[in-house]
Coordinates of C-alpha atoms and ligand atoms in Angstrom, one line a residue:
M26 CA 74.2 150.8 116.2
P27 CA 75.3 147.6 114.5
I28 CA 77.5 145.2 116.5
R29 CA 80.9 145.5 115.1
V30 CA 82.9 142.3 115.0
A31 CA 86.5 141.7 113.9
I32 CA 87.4 138.2 113.0
V33 CA 91.2 137.6 112.9
G34 CA 92.1 134.8 110.5
S35 CA 90.4 133.8 107.3
G36 CA 90.5 130.0 107.5
P37 CA 87.4 127.7 108.0
S38 CA 86.7 128.7 111.6
G39 CA 86.9 132.4 110.7
F40 CA 84.6 132.1 107.7
Y41 CA 82.1 129.8 109.6
T42 CA 81.9 132.5 112.3
A43 CA 81.3 135.2 109.7
E44 CA 78.6 133.1 108.0
A45 CA 76.8 132.4 111.3
L46 CA 76.8 136.1 112.2
A47 CA 75.8 137.2 108.7
K48 CA 72.9 134.8 108.7
S49 CA 71.6 135.8 112.1
D50 CA 68.9 138.4 112.5
A51 CA 71.2 140.7 114.3
D52 CA 72.6 143.9 112.8
C53 CA 76.3 143.2 112.5
E54 CA 79.3 144.5 110.6
I55 CA 81.8 141.8 110.1
D56 CA 85.4 142.6 109.3
M57 CA 87.9 139.8 108.6
I58 CA 91.5 140.5 109.1
E59 CA 94.2 138.3 107.6
R60 CA 98.0 138.5 107.7
L61 CA 98.4 137.2 104.2
P62 CA 96.9 138.8 101.1
A63 CA 95.2 135.5 100.1
P64 CA 92.3 134.2 102.3
H65 CA 91.1 130.8 103.3
G66 CA 94.0 129.7 105.6
L67 CA 94.0 125.9 106.0
I68 CA 91.9 125.4 102.8
R69 CA 94.6 127.1 100.6
Y70 CA 97.7 126.2 102.6
G71 CA 97.0 123.1 104.6
V72 CA 94.6 120.8 102.7
A73 CA 96.6 118.6 100.4
P74 CA 96.8 120.0 96.9
D75 CA 95.5 116.7 95.4
H76 CA 92.4 116.9 97.6
Q77 CA 90.6 119.5 95.5
T78 CA 87.1 118.5 96.5
T79 CA 87.8 119.4 100.1
K80 CA 88.8 122.9 98.8
N81 CA 85.4 123.4 97.2
V82 CA 84.1 124.8 100.5
S83 CA 85.9 128.1 99.6
R84 CA 83.0 128.7 97.2
N85 CA 80.7 129.1 100.3
F86 CA 83.3 131.4 101.8
N87 CA 83.1 133.6 98.7
K88 CA 79.3 133.8 99.2
T89 CA 79.8 135.0 102.7
A90 CA 82.4 137.5 101.6
A91 CA 79.9 138.9 99.0
R92 CA 77.4 139.9 101.7
D93 CA 77.0 143.7 102.4
E94 CA 77.9 143.5 106.0
F95 CA 81.2 141.7 105.3
R96 CA 84.6 143.3 104.6
Y97 CA 88.0 141.6 104.1
Y98 CA 91.3 143.2 105.3
G99 CA 94.0 141.1 103.9
N100 CA 97.8 141.8 104.2
V101 CA 97.2 143.1 107.8
D102 CA 99.3 141.7 110.6
I103 CA 97.9 141.7 114.1
G104 CA 101.0 142.6 116.0
S105 CA 102.9 144.9 113.6
D106 CA 100.1 146.7 111.9
V107 CA 97.6 146.8 114.8
S108 CA 97.7 145.1 118.2
L109 CA 95.0 142.9 119.7
D110 CA 94.5 145.5 122.4
D111 CA 93.9 148.2 119.8
L112 CA 91.5 146.0 118.0
R113 CA 89.5 145.3 121.2
G114 CA 89.2 149.1 121.6
M115 CA 87.9 149.4 118.0
Y116 CA 85.4 146.5 117.9
D117 CA 82.5 145.3 120.1
A118 CA 83.8 141.8 119.6
V119 CA 87.0 140.3 118.4
V120 CA 87.1 136.7 117.3
L121 CA 90.5 135.0 117.0
A122 CA 90.5 132.3 114.4
I123 CA 94.3 132.1 114.2
G124 CA 94.7 128.3 114.1
S125 CA 97.7 126.3 115.3
P126 CA 100.5 127.2 112.8
E127 CA 103.5 125.7 114.6
D128 CA 104.8 122.1 114.8
N129 CA 104.7 120.1 118.0
K130 CA 108.2 119.1 119.0
L131 CA 109.4 115.5 119.2
G132 CA 111.4 116.3 122.3
I133 CA 114.3 114.0 121.3
P134 CA 118.0 114.6 120.8
G135 CA 119.0 115.8 117.4
E136 CA 115.7 117.2 116.2
D137 CA 117.2 120.6 115.4
K138 CA 119.6 119.1 112.8
Q139 CA 119.5 120.2 109.2
G140 CA 117.2 117.9 107.4
V141 CA 114.5 117.7 110.1
I142 CA 111.5 119.6 108.7
G143 CA 108.2 119.8 110.5
S144 CA 105.0 119.2 108.7
A145 CA 103.9 122.9 109.0
A146 CA 106.9 123.9 106.9
F147 CA 106.8 121.0 104.5
V148 CA 103.1 121.1 103.8
G149 CA 103.4 124.9 103.5
W150 CA 106.2 124.5 101.0
Y151 CA 104.3 122.3 98.6
N152 CA 101.2 124.4 99.0
G153 CA 102.9 127.6 98.1
H154 CA 102.7 129.3 101.5
P155 CA 104.7 132.6 101.4
D156 CA 106.4 131.7 104.7
F157 CA 108.0 128.5 103.3
V158 CA 108.8 129.2 99.6
E159 CA 112.5 129.3 100.5
L160 CA 112.4 125.9 102.3
N161 CA 114.3 124.1 99.6
P162 CA 114.1 120.6 101.2
D163 CA 116.9 118.3 100.4
L164 CA 115.2 115.5 98.5
A165 CA 118.4 113.6 97.6
S166 CA 117.8 110.8 100.0
A167 CA 116.4 107.5 98.8
N168 CA 114.8 107.0 102.3
V169 CA 112.5 109.6 103.9
C170 CA 111.1 109.1 107.4
V171 CA 107.7 110.6 108.1
I172 CA 107.0 110.5 111.8
G173 CA 103.4 110.2 112.9
N174 CA 100.3 108.3 111.9
G175 CA 97.8 111.1 111.3
N176 CA 96.3 112.4 108.1
V177 CA 99.0 115.0 107.7
A178 CA 101.7 112.2 107.8
I179 CA 99.8 110.3 105.2
D180 CA 99.3 113.4 103.0
I181 CA 103.1 114.0 103.1
A182 CA 103.9 110.4 102.3
R183 CA 101.5 110.4 99.3
L184 CA 102.9 113.6 97.9
L185 CA 106.4 112.2 98.1
V186 CA 105.6 109.2 95.9
K187 CA 103.0 110.4 93.5
T188 CA 103.9 110.7 89.8
R189 CA 103.9 113.9 87.8
E190 CA 100.7 112.7 86.1
E191 CA 99.1 112.1 89.4
L192 CA 100.1 115.5 90.9
S193 CA 99.7 117.7 87.8
P194 CA 95.9 118.2 88.1
S195 CA 96.4 119.4 91.7
D196 CA 97.3 122.9 92.8
I197 CA 100.8 122.0 94.0
T198 CA 103.1 124.8 92.8
N199 CA 105.2 124.2 89.7
D200 CA 108.4 124.7 91.8
S201 CA 107.4 122.0 94.3
L202 CA 106.1 119.7 91.7
D203 CA 109.5 119.9 89.8
A204 CA 111.5 119.4 93.0
L205 CA 109.4 116.4 94.0
Q206 CA 109.7 114.8 90.6
A207 CA 113.5 115.4 90.6
S208 CA 113.8 113.8 94.0
S209 CA 115.7 110.6 94.7
V210 CA 113.1 109.4 97.1
T211 CA 112.2 105.7 96.6
D212 CA 111.2 104.6 100.1
V213 CA 109.0 106.5 102.6
F214 CA 108.8 105.2 106.1
M215 CA 105.6 106.1 107.9
L216 CA 106.6 105.6 111.6
G217 CA 103.9 105.1 114.2
R218 CA 104.8 104.9 117.8
R219 CA 101.7 102.9 118.5
G220 CA 99.9 100.2 116.5
P221 CA 97.5 99.9 113.5
V222 CA 94.5 100.1 115.8
E223 CA 95.6 103.4 117.3
A224 CA 96.6 105.0 114.0
K225 CA 94.8 108.3 113.5
F226 CA 94.6 108.5 109.7
T227 CA 91.2 107.9 108.2
N228 CA 90.3 105.1 105.9
V229 CA 89.8 107.1 102.7
E230 CA 93.3 108.5 103.0
L231 CA 94.7 105.1 103.9
R232 CA 93.0 103.4 100.9
E233 CA 94.5 106.0 98.6
M234 CA 97.9 104.6 99.4
G235 CA 96.9 101.3 97.7
K236 CA 95.9 103.0 94.4
L237 CA 99.1 104.9 93.5
E238 CA 100.6 104.6 90.0
N239 CA 104.2 104.1 91.0
C240 CA 104.2 103.1 94.7
A241 CA 103.4 99.9 96.6
P242 CA 102.5 100.1 100.3
Q243 CA 104.4 97.7 102.4
I244 CA 103.5 96.2 105.7
D245 CA 104.5 93.2 107.8
G246 CA 101.2 91.3 108.1
S247 CA 102.1 89.6 111.3
I248 CA 101.7 92.9 113.3
I249 CA 98.1 93.5 112.1
P250 CA 95.6 92.2 114.8
D251 CA 92.7 90.1 113.6
A252 CA 90.3 92.6 115.1
V253 CA 90.1 95.7 117.3
P254 CA 90.4 94.2 120.8
E255 CA 87.1 93.9 122.6
D256 CA 88.5 95.6 125.7
E257 CA 89.2 98.8 123.8
D258 CA 86.9 101.5 125.1
M259 CA 85.4 103.2 122.0
S260 CA 82.2 104.0 120.2
D261 CA 80.7 101.5 117.7
R262 CA 81.5 104.0 114.9
D263 CA 85.1 104.3 116.0
R264 CA 85.4 100.6 116.2
R265 CA 84.0 100.2 112.6
L266 CA 86.4 102.9 111.3
R267 CA 89.4 101.1 112.9
E268 CA 88.3 97.7 111.6
R269 CA 88.2 99.3 108.2
N270 CA 91.8 100.5 108.6
L271 CA 92.9 97.0 109.6
A272 CA 91.1 95.5 106.5
T273 CA 92.9 98.0 104.2
L274 CA 96.2 97.3 105.8
R275 CA 95.6 93.6 105.3
E276 CA 95.1 94.3 101.6
F277 CA 98.6 95.8 101.5
V278 CA 100.3 92.7 102.9
P279 CA 100.7 90.8 99.5
R280 CA 102.0 93.9 97.7
Q281 CA 105.5 93.3 96.4
P282 CA 108.4 95.6 97.0
D283 CA 109.6 95.4 93.4
E284 CA 106.1 96.0 92.0
F285 CA 106.9 99.7 91.4
E286 CA 109.8 102.1 91.8
K287 CA 108.6 103.5 95.1
R288 CA 107.3 102.1 98.4
V289 CA 105.6 103.5 101.5
H290 CA 106.5 101.3 104.5
F291 CA 104.0 101.3 107.3
Q292 CA 106.0 100.7 110.4
F293 CA 104.1 100.5 113.6
Y294 CA 105.3 100.2 117.2
A295 CA 108.3 102.3 116.4
A296 CA 109.0 105.4 118.6
P297 CA 111.7 107.8 117.5
R298 CA 114.4 108.2 120.2
E299 CA 117.2 110.2 118.4
I300 CA 117.9 111.9 115.2
L301 CA 121.4 110.8 114.2
G302 CA 124.2 112.6 112.4
G303 CA 126.4 115.7 112.7
D304 CA 125.0 119.1 111.6
K305 CA 123.0 117.2 109.1
V306 CA 120.6 114.3 109.6
E307 CA 122.1 110.9 108.8
G308 CA 119.4 108.7 110.3
V309 CA 116.8 108.0 112.9
R310 CA 117.1 105.7 115.9
L311 CA 113.9 104.1 116.9
E312 CA 112.8 101.9 119.8
R313 CA 110.3 99.1 119.3
T314 CA 107.2 99.6 121.5
E315 CA 104.2 97.8 122.8
V316 CA 100.9 99.4 123.6
V317 CA 100.1 99.3 127.3
D318 CA 96.8 100.9 128.5
G319 CA 96.8 102.9 125.2
R320 CA 100.3 104.2 125.6
A321 CA 103.5 103.4 123.6
V322 CA 106.0 101.7 126.0
G323 CA 109.6 101.0 124.9
T324 CA 110.7 97.4 124.8
G325 CA 114.4 98.1 124.9
E326 CA 114.9 96.9 121.3
F327 CA 116.3 99.6 119.0
F328 CA 116.9 99.9 115.3
E329 CA 118.0 102.6 112.9
I330 CA 116.9 103.9 109.5
E331 CA 119.4 105.7 107.3
T332 CA 118.0 108.9 105.8
S333 CA 118.9 112.6 105.3
L334 CA 115.3 113.8 105.5
V335 CA 113.0 113.4 108.5
L336 CA 109.5 114.9 108.4
P337 CA 107.8 114.9 111.8
A338 CA 104.0 115.2 111.4
V339 CA 103.1 115.0 115.0
G340 CA 100.4 117.6 115.4
Y341 CA 100.4 121.4 115.7
R342 CA 100.3 124.1 118.3
S343 CA 100.0 127.9 118.6
S344 CA 102.3 130.2 120.6
G345 CA 99.4 132.6 121.2
L346 CA 99.2 136.3 120.6
E347 CA 100.0 139.2 122.9
G348 CA 97.0 140.0 125.0
L349 CA 95.4 136.5 124.6
P350 CA 95.1 134.4 127.8
F351 CA 97.1 131.3 126.8
N352 CA 98.0 127.8 128.0
D353 CA 101.5 127.3 126.9
D354 CA 101.6 123.6 127.8
W355 CA 98.7 122.9 125.5
G356 CA 99.4 125.5 122.9
V357 CA 95.8 126.7 122.9
A358 CA 94.0 129.8 124.3
I359 CA 92.5 129.8 127.7
S360 CA 88.8 130.3 127.3
D361 CA 85.4 129.4 128.8
E362 CA 84.0 127.4 125.8
G363 CA 85.4 130.1 123.5
R364 CA 84.9 133.2 125.6
A365 CA 88.5 134.4 126.3
G366 CA 87.7 137.8 127.9
E367 CA 85.3 140.7 127.6
G368 CA 84.4 140.9 123.9
L369 CA 87.1 138.4 123.0
Y370 CA 86.3 135.0 121.6
V371 CA 88.3 132.1 120.1
V372 CA 87.2 129.5 117.5
G373 CA 88.8 126.6 115.7
W374 CA 92.2 125.1 116.5
I375 CA 93.3 128.0 118.7
K376 CA 90.3 127.2 120.9
R377 CA 90.2 123.4 120.9
G378 CA 93.6 122.2 119.5
P379 CA 94.3 120.8 116.1
T380 CA 91.7 118.1 115.7
G381 CA 88.8 117.2 113.5
V382 CA 88.0 117.9 109.8
I383 CA 87.2 121.2 108.1
G384 CA 83.5 120.8 108.9
T385 CA 84.2 120.5 112.6
N386 CA 84.8 124.3 112.6
R387 CA 81.2 125.0 111.6
P388 CA 79.5 124.4 114.9
D389 CA 82.5 126.3 116.5
G390 CA 81.7 129.3 114.4
Q391 CA 78.0 129.0 115.2
E392 CA 78.7 128.8 118.9
A393 CA 80.9 131.9 118.8
A394 CA 78.2 133.8 116.9
R395 CA 75.6 132.7 119.5
Q396 CA 77.9 133.8 122.4
I397 CA 78.5 137.2 120.8
L398 CA 74.9 137.9 120.3
E399 CA 74.1 136.7 123.8
D400 CA 76.8 138.9 125.3
I401 CA 76.3 142.1 123.3
S402 CA 72.9 143.5 122.5
E403 CA 74.0 146.7 120.8
G404 CA 77.2 148.0 119.3
T405 CA 79.1 150.9 120.9
K406 CA 82.4 150.9 119.1
P407 CA 83.6 152.5 115.8
G408 CA 84.7 149.3 114.1
R409 CA 86.1 149.6 110.5
A410 CA 86.3 153.4 110.5
A411 CA 88.9 153.2 113.3
L412 CA 90.7 150.2 111.8
E413 CA 91.0 151.9 108.4
A414 CA 92.3 155.1 110.0
A415 CA 94.9 153.1 112.0
L416 CA 96.0 151.2 108.9
A417 CA 96.1 154.4 106.8
A418 CA 98.4 155.9 109.4
K419 CA 100.7 152.9 109.2
G420 CA 100.6 152.9 105.4
T421 CA 99.4 149.3 105.2
R422 CA 98.4 148.2 101.7
I423 CA 95.1 146.5 102.5
V424 CA 94.0 143.7 100.2
N425 CA 90.2 143.6 99.9
Y426 CA 88.1 140.8 98.7
Q427 CA 87.7 142.3 95.2
D428 CA 91.5 142.3 95.1
W429 CA 91.6 138.6 96.1
L430 CA 89.1 137.7 93.4
R431 CA 91.4 139.4 90.9
L432 CA 94.4 137.4 92.2
D433 CA 92.3 134.3 92.2
A434 CA 91.4 134.9 88.5
H435 CA 95.1 135.5 87.7
E436 CA 96.1 132.2 89.4
K437 CA 93.4 130.3 87.5
A438 CA 94.6 131.8 84.2
E439 CA 98.2 130.9 85.0
A440 CA 97.4 127.2 85.8
R441 CA 99.3 124.4 84.0
D442 CA 97.1 122.2 81.8
G443 CA 94.5 120.4 83.9
A444 CA 95.4 122.2 87.1
P445 CA 93.0 124.5 89.0
R446 CA 95.5 127.3 89.6
E447 CA 99.1 128.2 89.8
K448 CA 99.5 130.0 93.1
V449 CA 101.4 133.2 93.5
I450 CA 103.8 132.3 96.3
T451 CA 105.2 135.5 97.7
V452 CA 103.5 138.5 99.2
A453 CA 105.5 140.8 97.0
A454 CA 104.4 139.0 93.9
M455 CA 100.8 139.0 95.0
L456 CA 100.9 142.7 95.5
E457 CA 102.6 143.1 92.1
V458 CA 99.8 141.3 90.4
L459 CA 97.2 143.5 92.1
D460 CA 99.0 146.8 91.6
G461 CA 99.9 146.0 88.0
G462 CA 103.7 146.2 88.6
Ligands
NAP508 P1 97.0 113.9 114.5 O1 95.9 113.3 113.8 O2 96.8 114.3 115.9 O3 98.2 112.8 114.3 C1 99.4 113.1 115.0 C2 100.2 111.8 114.9 O4 101.5 112.1 115.5 C3 99.7 110.7 115.8 O5 99.9 109.5 115.1 C4 100.5 110.7 117.0 O6 100.7 109.5 117.7 C5 101.8 111.1 116.5 N1 102.8 111.7 117.4 C6 102.5 112.7 118.3 N2 103.6 112.9 119.0 C7 104.6 112.0 118.7 C8 105.9 111.7 119.1 N3 106.5 112.5 120.0 N4 106.5 110.7 118.5 C9 105.9 110.0 117.5 N5 104.7 110.2 117.1 C10 104.0 111.2 117.7 O7 97.5 115.2 113.8 P2 97.7 115.6 112.2 O8 98.0 114.5 111.4 O9 98.6 116.8 112.3 O10 96.3 116.2 111.8 C11 95.7 117.3 112.5 C12 94.2 117.3 112.2 O11 93.9 117.6 110.9 C13 93.5 115.9 112.5 O12 92.3 116.1 113.0 C14 93.4 115.3 111.1 O13 92.5 114.3 110.9 C15 93.1 116.6 110.3 N6 93.5 116.4 108.9 C16 92.5 115.8 108.1 C17 92.8 115.5 106.8 C18 91.8 114.8 105.9 O14 90.6 114.7 106.4 N7 92.1 114.3 104.8 C19 94.1 115.8 106.2 C20 95.0 116.4 107.1 C21 94.7 116.7 108.4 P3 99.7 109.1 119.0 O15 98.4 108.8 118.4 O16 100.5 107.9 119.5 O17 99.7 110.3 119.9

């Protein structure tokens, strides 16, 4: 009997697991279960819409999906349609590739005020994620504060200041593009609680900020160190990457504030302490910091930035899934290198937290495949026959991969001039396209 594997989640870590299993010599049936009709998770809904080359990896996912042993079950929710326990009863192995869909909290007073929008929601909104189409961010503020110095923060800052011409060839949704172009935003503050050496954004992304059509990056040159301090404990590669960031930031120093209509201000050594205002955000109170032993330590000097929109991009977490051993402090599954129980495996961000690039998930998927084939020599469970019976009993409208390819073709046909696609942004509308409503 084939080994029957269910993979929950259709983002990079799920697809890399499927690919590794499909390419192994073992006889496997691989069923991928996804809550949304459309597959590809972070590729479709997380990667910035103007980073299309990163999204090309989905072509490889399509190749995996075309293999005989693979089936896709989109529009199926683990929880309401079928539970994790049920799934474990149906399949020899269940792999959770469910990512880290929630925002880390800042943990400061005022962060629940209207006008504080975490990066998961904001990125989801401009990427047409069905959960965030109603977000309607208030973009009437001239100043916007983006908290964090990672690649997500820099993606958000860039999207806020790009022109229509720059954004139009991307797959940002028409609604979000129009909202961003109608915005009053002129000054984006990228707020890092530590210094330029500690910033987590990568150099390609940072350099992009210097090449924008209508935005000049701004930085106070006096805070940029001459070099990465010798006593910093890091690999040569890491040191080189950080030196490159410092060099790029130095190039920003002469840029004039009135060069263009918009500015992105890189403000380092600035830790958010309070979100100000009544029900709605009116500003952010920050404390100047210094870095001591790698940590941001407050100096007792405070300042404020007036704004009605605060976008924390301070990393992600998961809140788990019923039946999954879970570390709530860390927001990741409890596992032994990916083994989370008998026949239960985790891969990607739910396993190791939200770090690395898309390709980092590939060895993860390969490791999970290796573990499954090491642990299970022969299948004993019914797999897709049981899943399909359970979903039929529930009346779930399964979206299969052929359906997705039809939706994909529809989105491509609906694209504005020069754009790769116009995403269908609600589940109801996706099903309507598929069912010819
Ligand atoms: P990240 O790289 O971990 O950055 C999080 C940032 O938030 C850090 O600067 C961190 O500062 C800051 N932060 C955390 N808690 C904070 C607090 N309480 N107050 C102020 N600042 C706080 O996370 P991310 O940007 O969400 O990215 C997630 C992963 O996706 C990363 O591996 C990233 O490289 C990847 N990604 C890659 C791309 C790309 O390749 N183009 C694009 C997007 C995302 P500290 O360093 O001081 O903790």
